[in-house]
Amino acid sequence: LDEANSRLAAGSPSAEGTAATYPADAKLIALTFDDGPGKSTTPRLLDELKKRGAKATFFVVGSNAKKYPDLIRRMAEEGHAIGNHSYSHQNLVKADEATMKEQILRCAELIQTITGHMPTLLRPPGGNFDDRLQTYAKETGLSLVNWTVDTRDWKTRDKEAILAAAFQTGTYGIQDGAIVLMHDVYESTVDAAVEMMDRLQEQGYILVTVPELLRVRCGGAQAGVLYYSDSRSHSIG
Ligand code: NI
């Protein structure tokens, strides 16, 4: 694992293309999809994103990436960001240190093998983190990414409930700079995401990847920092 650790820390050139610029008053939002890829749900979501010129971030589970490498390649080719969501969706806070590292490295190396790029973003399963994980992320050049908008899509599995959660007013609803949590393994989530994208674009939002949101708003993602949105983060200092 030591050699793999060094490779993780060394990273590899970003898959991001040329830097886009946005109007000063542009509203940006990052839709994120965890736990996939899913065999039929993810291709449909990719089709709908493509139709709208929208970009998203996929926090993939290594064991699913291994099953559907073509979907991982497609995500990368179509300009989406791919992040690490561990190899088999283990709670990294409850795992011993060797298991925590192995869960991250195994997924990272698989993504690198498929796309040629080592992921630099990690969303720990369940959003569970502690100082140990954050220190490891800092050492290995990873940024942690959680969310400000929890659609609870995995729980409700209902398009209207997902949309209601996303568009609620106040701190936990969609707003400029938000990071939205969904899971591209449910048909109901894809149904909701399609309508969400249309509503957001009608409201003038630009749908960007997490690295793009953080590049534009925070000068880029920093290693060891846990991001919730473009304006909320937690650093171990
Ligand atoms: Ni998950």
PDB file of C-alpha atoms and ligand atoms in Angstrom:
ATOM      1  CA  LEU A   1       0.000   0.000   0.000  1.00  0.00           C
ATOM      2  CA  ASP A   2       2.905   2.393   0.575  1.00  0.00           C
ATOM      3  CA  GLU A   3       3.689   2.615  -3.113  1.00  0.00           C
ATOM      4  CA  ALA A   4       0.001   3.132  -3.844  1.00  0.00           C
ATOM      5  CA  ASN A   5      -0.094   5.872  -1.193  1.00  0.00           C
ATOM      6  CA  SER A   6       2.696   7.736  -2.955  1.00  0.00           C
ATOM      7  CA  ARG A   7       0.901   7.406  -6.254  1.00  0.00           C
ATOM      8  CA  LEU A   8      -2.293   8.731  -4.692  1.00  0.00           C
ATOM      9  CA  ALA A   9      -0.376  11.675  -3.259  1.00  0.00           C
ATOM     10  CA  ALA A  10       1.357  12.370  -6.572  1.00  0.00           C
ATOM     11  CA  GLY A  11      -2.006  12.509  -8.312  1.00  0.00           C
ATOM     12  CA  SER A  12      -2.152  13.029 -12.028  1.00  0.00           C
ATOM     13  CA  PRO A  13      -3.088  15.897 -14.309  1.00  0.00           C
ATOM     14  CA  SER A  14      -6.652  17.040 -13.932  1.00  0.00           C
ATOM     15  CA  ALA A  15      -9.224  15.904 -16.474  1.00  0.00           C
ATOM     16  CA  GLU A  16     -10.713  19.402 -16.469  1.00  0.00           C
ATOM     17  CA  GLY A  17     -10.613  21.193 -19.795  1.00  0.00           C
ATOM     18  CA  THR A  18      -9.979  24.836 -20.495  1.00  0.00           C
ATOM     19  CA  ALA A  19     -11.103  27.223 -17.801  1.00  0.00           C
ATOM     20  CA  ALA A  20     -14.550  28.653 -18.474  1.00  0.00           C
ATOM     21  CA  THR A  21     -15.602  32.082 -17.312  1.00  0.00           C
ATOM     22  CA  TYR A  22     -19.069  33.059 -16.119  1.00  0.00           C
ATOM     23  CA  PRO A  23     -20.948  36.330 -15.812  1.00  0.00           C
ATOM     24  CA  ALA A  24     -20.370  37.926 -12.394  1.00  0.00           C
ATOM     25  CA  ASP A  25     -24.019  37.343 -11.477  1.00  0.00           C
ATOM     26  CA  ALA A  26     -24.119  33.716 -12.693  1.00  0.00           C
ATOM     27  CA  LYS A  27     -25.732  31.271 -10.306  1.00  0.00           C
ATOM     28  CA  LEU A  28     -23.761  28.015 -10.127  1.00  0.00           C
ATOM     29  CA  ILE A  29     -24.865  24.689  -8.719  1.00  0.00           C
ATOM     30  CA  ALA A  30     -23.197  21.282  -8.450  1.00  0.00           C
ATOM     31  CA  LEU A  31     -25.419  18.219  -8.748  1.00  0.00           C
ATOM     32  CA  THR A  32     -23.713  15.130  -7.339  1.00  0.00           C
ATOM     33  CA  PHE A  33     -24.643  11.485  -7.773  1.00  0.00           C
ATOM     34  CA  ASP A  34     -23.363   8.762  -5.447  1.00  0.00           C
ATOM     35  CA  ASP A  35     -23.200   4.982  -5.243  1.00  0.00           C
ATOM     36  CA  GLY A  36     -23.190   4.180  -8.977  1.00  0.00           C
ATOM     37  CA  PRO A  37     -22.747   3.631 -11.722  1.00  0.00           C
ATOM     38  CA  GLY A  38     -26.109   1.913 -12.125  1.00  0.00           C
ATOM     39  CA  LYS A  39     -26.650  -0.306 -15.143  1.00  0.00           C
ATOM     40  CA  SER A  40     -29.715   1.423 -16.644  1.00  0.00           C
ATOM     41  CA  THR A  41     -30.133   4.536 -14.496  1.00  0.00           C
ATOM     42  CA  THR A  42     -26.719   6.070 -15.128  1.00  0.00           C
ATOM     43  CA  PRO A  43     -26.839   5.864 -18.957  1.00  0.00           C
ATOM     44  CA  ARG A  44     -30.260   7.560 -18.909  1.00  0.00           C
ATOM     45  CA  LEU A  45     -28.973  10.294 -16.608  1.00  0.00           C
ATOM     46  CA  LEU A  46     -25.916  10.822 -18.833  1.00  0.00           C
ATOM     47  CA  ASP A  47     -28.209  11.178 -21.868  1.00  0.00           C
ATOM     48  CA  GLU A  48     -30.317  13.807 -20.080  1.00  0.00           C
ATOM     49  CA  LEU A  49     -27.272  15.745 -18.858  1.00  0.00           C
ATOM     50  CA  LYS A  50     -25.865  15.754 -22.381  1.00  0.00           C
ATOM     51  CA  LYS A  51     -29.103  17.060 -23.928  1.00  0.00           C
ATOM     52  CA  ARG A  52     -28.969  20.032 -21.555  1.00  0.00           C
ATOM     53  CA  GLY A  53     -25.234  20.758 -21.693  1.00  0.00           C
ATOM     54  CA  ALA A  54     -25.188  20.157 -17.938  1.00  0.00           C
ATOM     55  CA  LYS A  55     -22.227  18.801 -15.978  1.00  0.00           C
ATOM     56  CA  ALA A  56     -22.362  16.722 -12.813  1.00  0.00           C
ATOM     57  CA  THR A  57     -20.096  14.964 -10.350  1.00  0.00           C
ATOM     58  CA  PHE A  58     -20.276  11.210  -9.813  1.00  0.00           C
ATOM     59  CA  PHE A  59     -18.956   9.748  -6.565  1.00  0.00           C
ATOM     60  CA  VAL A  60     -18.622   6.178  -7.681  1.00  0.00           C
ATOM     61  CA  VAL A  61     -18.281   2.981  -5.698  1.00  0.00           C
ATOM     62  CA  GLY A  62     -15.262   0.977  -6.869  1.00  0.00           C
ATOM     63  CA  SER A  63     -17.058  -2.357  -7.067  1.00  0.00           C
ATOM     64  CA  ASN A  64     -19.680  -0.788  -9.389  1.00  0.00           C
ATOM     65  CA  ALA A  65     -17.020   0.981 -11.461  1.00  0.00           C
ATOM     66  CA  LYS A  66     -15.397  -2.410 -11.962  1.00  0.00           C
ATOM     67  CA  LYS A  67     -18.701  -3.796 -13.284  1.00  0.00           C
ATOM     68  CA  TYR A  68     -19.403  -0.849 -15.617  1.00  0.00           C
ATOM     69  CA  PRO A  69     -16.073   0.628 -16.775  1.00  0.00           C
ATOM     70  CA  ASP A  70     -17.677   1.884 -20.007  1.00  0.00           C
ATOM     71  CA  LEU A  71     -19.952   4.159 -17.964  1.00  0.00           C
ATOM     72  CA  ILE A  72     -16.955   5.562 -16.071  1.00  0.00           C
ATOM     73  CA  ARG A  73     -15.208   6.250 -19.383  1.00  0.00           C
ATOM     74  CA  ARG A  74     -18.352   7.901 -20.720  1.00  0.00           C
ATOM     75  CA  MET A  75     -18.619  10.179 -17.657  1.00  0.00           C
ATOM     76  CA  ALA A  76     -15.038  11.331 -18.191  1.00  0.00           C
ATOM     77  CA  GLU A  77     -15.427  11.777 -21.955  1.00  0.00           C
ATOM     78  CA  GLU A  78     -18.570  13.869 -21.499  1.00  0.00           C
ATOM     79  CA  GLY A  79     -16.889  16.290 -19.079  1.00  0.00           C
ATOM     80  CA  HIS A  80     -18.288  15.135 -15.772  1.00  0.00           C
ATOM     81  CA  ALA A  81     -16.163  14.878 -12.662  1.00  0.00           C
ATOM     82  CA  ILE A  82     -15.526  11.477 -11.104  1.00  0.00           C
ATOM     83  CA  GLY A  83     -14.907  11.217  -7.383  1.00  0.00           C
ATOM     84  CA  ASN A  84     -14.081   8.377  -5.029  1.00  0.00           C
ATOM     85  CA  HIS A  85     -16.837   6.907  -2.821  1.00  0.00           C
ATOM     86  CA  SER A  86     -14.717   3.994  -1.505  1.00  0.00           C
ATOM     87  CA  TYR A  87     -14.419   0.516  -2.966  1.00  0.00           C
ATOM     88  CA  SER A  88     -17.375  -1.167  -1.298  1.00  0.00           C
ATOM     89  CA  HIS A  89     -19.236   1.651   0.474  1.00  0.00           C
ATOM     90  CA  GLN A  90     -17.798   1.031   3.910  1.00  0.00           C
ATOM     91  CA  ASN A  91     -18.163   3.480   6.781  1.00  0.00           C
ATOM     92  CA  LEU A  92     -14.583   4.792   6.826  1.00  0.00           C
ATOM     93  CA  VAL A  93     -14.911   6.171  10.346  1.00  0.00           C
ATOM     94  CA  LYS A  94     -15.683   2.718  11.729  1.00  0.00           C
ATOM     95  CA  ALA A  95     -13.015   0.975   9.635  1.00  0.00           C
ATOM     96  CA  ASP A  96      -9.526   0.385  11.003  1.00  0.00           C
ATOM     97  CA  GLU A  97      -6.781   2.479   9.455  1.00  0.00           C
ATOM     98  CA  ALA A  98      -5.542  -0.154   6.989  1.00  0.00           C
ATOM     99  CA  THR A  99      -9.091  -0.817   5.772  1.00  0.00           C
ATOM    100  CA  MET A 100      -9.834   2.906   5.450  1.00  0.00           C
ATOM    101  CA  LYS A 101      -6.767   3.391   3.252  1.00  0.00           C
ATOM    102  CA  GLU A 102      -7.441   0.266   1.225  1.00  0.00           C
ATOM    103  CA  GLN A 103     -11.053   1.322   0.552  1.00  0.00           C
ATOM    104  CA  ILE A 104      -9.864   4.662  -0.799  1.00  0.00           C
ATOM    105  CA  LEU A 105      -6.853   3.396  -2.743  1.00  0.00           C
ATOM    106  CA  ARG A 106      -8.591   0.483  -4.392  1.00  0.00           C
ATOM    107  CA  CYS A 107     -11.327   2.724  -5.774  1.00  0.00           C
ATOM    108  CA  ALA A 108      -8.823   5.434  -6.767  1.00  0.00           C
ATOM    109  CA  GLU A 109      -6.575   3.049  -8.675  1.00  0.00           C
ATOM    110  CA  LEU A 110      -9.506   1.488 -10.470  1.00  0.00           C
ATOM    111  CA  ILE A 111     -10.700   4.918 -11.644  1.00  0.00           C
ATOM    112  CA  GLN A 112      -7.172   5.746 -12.748  1.00  0.00           C
ATOM    113  CA  THR A 113      -6.915   2.502 -14.676  1.00  0.00           C
ATOM    114  CA  ILE A 114     -10.191   3.217 -16.483  1.00  0.00           C
ATOM    115  CA  THR A 115      -9.841   6.963 -17.132  1.00  0.00           C
ATOM    116  CA  GLY A 116      -6.107   7.629 -16.851  1.00  0.00           C
ATOM    117  CA  HIS A 117      -6.766  10.115 -14.057  1.00  0.00           C
ATOM    118  CA  MET A 118      -6.480   9.665 -10.308  1.00  0.00           C
ATOM    119  CA  PRO A 119      -9.544  11.155  -8.628  1.00  0.00           C
ATOM    120  CA  THR A 120      -8.795  14.074  -6.287  1.00  0.00           C
ATOM    121  CA  LEU A 121     -12.226  14.243  -4.648  1.00  0.00           C
ATOM    122  CA  LEU A 122     -13.480  11.840  -1.998  1.00  0.00           C
ATOM    123  CA  ARG A 123     -16.986  11.651  -0.603  1.00  0.00           C
ATOM    124  CA  PRO A 124     -16.867   9.256   2.341  1.00  0.00           C
ATOM    125  CA  PRO A 125     -19.830   6.853   2.439  1.00  0.00           C
ATOM    126  CA  GLY A 126     -22.648   8.319   4.497  1.00  0.00           C
ATOM    127  CA  GLY A 127     -20.693  11.578   4.608  1.00  0.00           C
ATOM    128  CA  ASN A 128     -18.967  10.152   7.692  1.00  0.00           C
ATOM    129  CA  PHE A 129     -15.596  11.693   8.459  1.00  0.00           C
ATOM    130  CA  ASP A 130     -13.238  12.257  11.364  1.00  0.00           C
ATOM    131  CA  ASP A 131      -9.838  13.867  11.938  1.00  0.00           C
ATOM    132  CA  ARG A 132      -8.054  10.651  10.957  1.00  0.00           C
ATOM    133  CA  LEU A 133      -9.740  10.587   7.549  1.00  0.00           C
ATOM    134  CA  GLN A 134      -9.208  14.296   7.035  1.00  0.00           C
ATOM    135  CA  THR A 135      -5.505  13.985   7.930  1.00  0.00           C
ATOM    136  CA  TYR A 136      -5.123  11.104   5.481  1.00  0.00           C
ATOM    137  CA  ALA A 137      -6.881  13.150   2.805  1.00  0.00           C
ATOM    138  CA  LYS A 138      -4.498  16.030   3.402  1.00  0.00           C
ATOM    139  CA  GLU A 139      -1.468  13.737   3.189  1.00  0.00           C
ATOM    140  CA  THR A 140      -2.630  12.184  -0.060  1.00  0.00           C
ATOM    141  CA  GLY A 141      -3.898  15.341  -1.779  1.00  0.00           C
ATOM    142  CA  LEU A 142      -7.598  14.543  -1.566  1.00  0.00           C
ATOM    143  CA  SER A 143     -10.392  17.020  -0.962  1.00  0.00           C
ATOM    144  CA  LEU A 144     -13.480  15.798   0.854  1.00  0.00           C
ATOM    145  CA  VAL A 145     -16.891  16.763  -0.509  1.00  0.00           C
ATOM    146  CA  ASN A 146     -20.190  16.491   1.330  1.00  0.00           C
ATOM    147  CA  TRP A 147     -23.339  18.501   0.509  1.00  0.00           C
ATOM    148  CA  THR A 148     -25.673  21.284   1.587  1.00  0.00           C
ATOM    149  CA  VAL A 149     -28.827  19.941  -0.079  1.00  0.00           C
ATOM    150  CA  ASP A 150     -29.926  16.428   0.899  1.00  0.00           C
ATOM    151  CA  THR A 151     -32.721  15.293  -1.413  1.00  0.00           C
ATOM    152  CA  ARG A 152     -33.255  12.075   0.627  1.00  0.00           C
ATOM    153  CA  ASP A 153     -33.833  10.357  -2.711  1.00  0.00           C
ATOM    154  CA  TRP A 154     -32.564   6.986  -1.451  1.00  0.00           C
ATOM    155  CA  LYS A 155     -35.192   7.105   1.286  1.00  0.00           C
ATOM    156  CA  THR A 156     -38.312   8.425  -0.465  1.00  0.00           C
ATOM    157  CA  ARG A 157     -37.709   6.974  -3.964  1.00  0.00           C
ATOM    158  CA  ASP A 158     -40.358   9.438  -5.093  1.00  0.00           C
ATOM    159  CA  LYS A 159     -39.862  12.093  -7.772  1.00  0.00           C
ATOM    160  CA  GLU A 160     -42.124  14.734  -6.186  1.00  0.00           C
ATOM    161  CA  ALA A 161     -40.666  14.196  -2.702  1.00  0.00           C
ATOM    162  CA  ILE A 162     -37.130  14.526  -4.105  1.00  0.00           C
ATOM    163  CA  LEU A 163     -38.027  17.770  -5.881  1.00  0.00           C
ATOM    164  CA  ALA A 164     -39.774  19.138  -2.776  1.00  0.00           C
ATOM    165  CA  ALA A 165     -36.688  18.429  -0.657  1.00  0.00           C
ATOM    166  CA  ALA A 166     -34.369  20.007  -3.226  1.00  0.00           C
ATOM    167  CA  PHE A 167     -36.442  23.159  -3.749  1.00  0.00           C
ATOM    168  CA  GLN A 168     -37.349  23.772  -0.101  1.00  0.00           C
ATOM    169  CA  THR A 169     -36.699  27.346   0.994  1.00  0.00           C
ATOM    170  CA  GLY A 170     -34.001  28.210   3.505  1.00  0.00           C
ATOM    171  CA  THR A 171     -30.530  26.952   4.349  1.00  0.00           C
ATOM    172  CA  TYR A 172     -31.052  23.359   3.222  1.00  0.00           C
ATOM    173  CA  GLY A 173     -32.661  24.107  -0.128  1.00  0.00           C
ATOM    174  CA  ILE A 174     -31.157  24.835  -3.516  1.00  0.00           C
ATOM    175  CA  GLN A 175     -29.381  28.165  -3.820  1.00  0.00           C
ATOM    176  CA  ASP A 176     -26.359  29.640  -5.555  1.00  0.00           C
ATOM    177  CA  GLY A 177     -23.196  27.661  -4.739  1.00  0.00           C
ATOM    178  CA  ALA A 178     -25.012  24.622  -3.357  1.00  0.00           C
ATOM    179  CA  ILE A 179     -23.842  21.024  -3.615  1.00  0.00           C
ATOM    180  CA  VAL A 180     -26.827  18.695  -4.075  1.00  0.00           C
ATOM    181  CA  LEU A 181     -26.795  15.037  -2.993  1.00  0.00           C
ATOM    182  CA  MET A 182     -28.527  12.378  -5.110  1.00  0.00           C
ATOM    183  CA  HIS A 183     -27.911   8.752  -6.076  1.00  0.00           C
ATOM    184  CA  ASP A 184     -27.859   7.635  -9.726  1.00  0.00           C
ATOM    185  CA  VAL A 185     -28.997   4.124  -8.908  1.00  0.00           C
ATOM    186  CA  TYR A 186     -32.748   4.806  -8.687  1.00  0.00           C
ATOM    187  CA  GLU A 187     -35.143   5.484 -11.582  1.00  0.00           C
ATOM    188  CA  SER A 188     -37.036   7.954  -9.362  1.00  0.00           C
ATOM    189  CA  THR A 189     -33.835   9.944  -8.863  1.00  0.00           C
ATOM    190  CA  VAL A 190     -33.230  10.208 -12.606  1.00  0.00           C
ATOM    191  CA  ASP A 191     -36.873  11.273 -13.110  1.00  0.00           C
ATOM    192  CA  ALA A 192     -36.423  13.969 -10.451  1.00  0.00           C
ATOM    193  CA  ALA A 193     -33.019  15.052 -11.765  1.00  0.00           C
ATOM    194  CA  VAL A 194     -34.448  15.636 -15.245  1.00  0.00           C
ATOM    195  CA  GLU A 195     -37.111  18.008 -13.931  1.00  0.00           C
ATOM    196  CA  MET A 196     -34.640  19.576 -11.503  1.00  0.00           C
ATOM    197  CA  MET A 197     -32.230  20.376 -14.336  1.00  0.00           C
ATOM    198  CA  ASP A 198     -35.011  21.969 -16.397  1.00  0.00           C
ATOM    199  CA  ARG A 199     -36.232  24.091 -13.477  1.00  0.00           C
ATOM    200  CA  LEU A 200     -32.702  25.140 -12.544  1.00  0.00           C
ATOM    201  CA  GLN A 201     -31.801  26.119 -16.097  1.00  0.00           C
ATOM    202  CA  GLU A 202     -35.079  28.074 -16.385  1.00  0.00           C
ATOM    203  CA  GLN A 203     -34.073  29.899 -13.200  1.00  0.00           C
ATOM    204  CA  GLY A 204     -30.711  30.781 -14.763  1.00  0.00           C
ATOM    205  CA  TYR A 205     -28.522  28.295 -12.932  1.00  0.00           C
ATOM    206  CA  ILE A 206     -25.433  26.876 -14.624  1.00  0.00           C
ATOM    207  CA  LEU A 207     -24.892  23.221 -13.729  1.00  0.00           C
ATOM    208  CA  VAL A 208     -21.193  22.653 -13.094  1.00  0.00           C
ATOM    209  CA  THR A 209     -18.952  19.982 -11.596  1.00  0.00           C
ATOM    210  CA  VAL A 210     -17.722  20.266  -8.009  1.00  0.00           C
ATOM    211  CA  PRO A 211     -14.115  20.983  -9.100  1.00  0.00           C
ATOM    212  CA  GLU A 212     -15.455  23.728 -11.374  1.00  0.00           C
ATOM    213  CA  LEU A 213     -17.609  25.249  -8.599  1.00  0.00           C
ATOM    214  CA  LEU A 214     -14.639  25.257  -6.224  1.00  0.00           C
ATOM    215  CA  ARG A 215     -12.276  26.586  -8.894  1.00  0.00           C
ATOM    216  CA  VAL A 216     -14.527  29.537  -9.663  1.00  0.00           C
ATOM    217  CA  ARG A 217     -15.643  30.323  -6.120  1.00  0.00           C
ATOM    218  CA  CYS A 218     -12.796  29.153  -3.830  1.00  0.00           C
ATOM    219  CA  GLY A 219      -9.689  29.234  -6.031  1.00  0.00           C
ATOM    220  CA  GLY A 220      -9.714  25.428  -6.286  1.00  0.00           C
ATOM    221  CA  ALA A 221     -10.238  22.483  -3.985  1.00  0.00           C
ATOM    222  CA  GLN A 222      -7.656  22.193  -1.195  1.00  0.00           C
ATOM    223  CA  ALA A 223      -6.370  18.868   0.110  1.00  0.00           C
ATOM    224  CA  GLY A 224      -7.724  17.849   3.498  1.00  0.00           C
ATOM    225  CA  VAL A 225     -10.559  20.374   3.436  1.00  0.00           C
ATOM    226  CA  LEU A 226     -14.143  19.143   3.689  1.00  0.00           C
ATOM    227  CA  TYR A 227     -16.486  21.124   1.447  1.00  0.00           C
ATOM    228  CA  TYR A 228     -20.252  21.347   1.852  1.00  0.00           C
ATOM    229  CA  SER A 229     -20.810  24.112  -0.707  1.00  0.00           C
ATOM    230  CA  ASP A 230     -18.822  26.965  -2.195  1.00  0.00           C
ATOM    231  CA  SER A 231     -19.131  28.922   1.060  1.00  0.00           C
ATOM    232  CA  ARG A 232     -19.169  26.236   3.745  1.00  0.00           C
ATOM    233  CA  SER A 233     -16.136  24.099   4.488  1.00  0.00           C
ATOM    234  CA  HIS A 234     -14.355  22.481   7.387  1.00  0.00           C
ATOM    235  CA  SER A 235     -10.566  22.509   7.614  1.00  0.00           C
ATOM    236  CA  ILE A 236      -8.416  20.688  10.139  1.00  0.00           C
ATOM    237  CA  GLY A 237      -5.967  23.620   9.842  1.00  0.00           C
TER     238      GLY A 237
HETATM  239 NI    NI B   1     -23.186   6.462  -0.635  1.00  0.00          NI
END
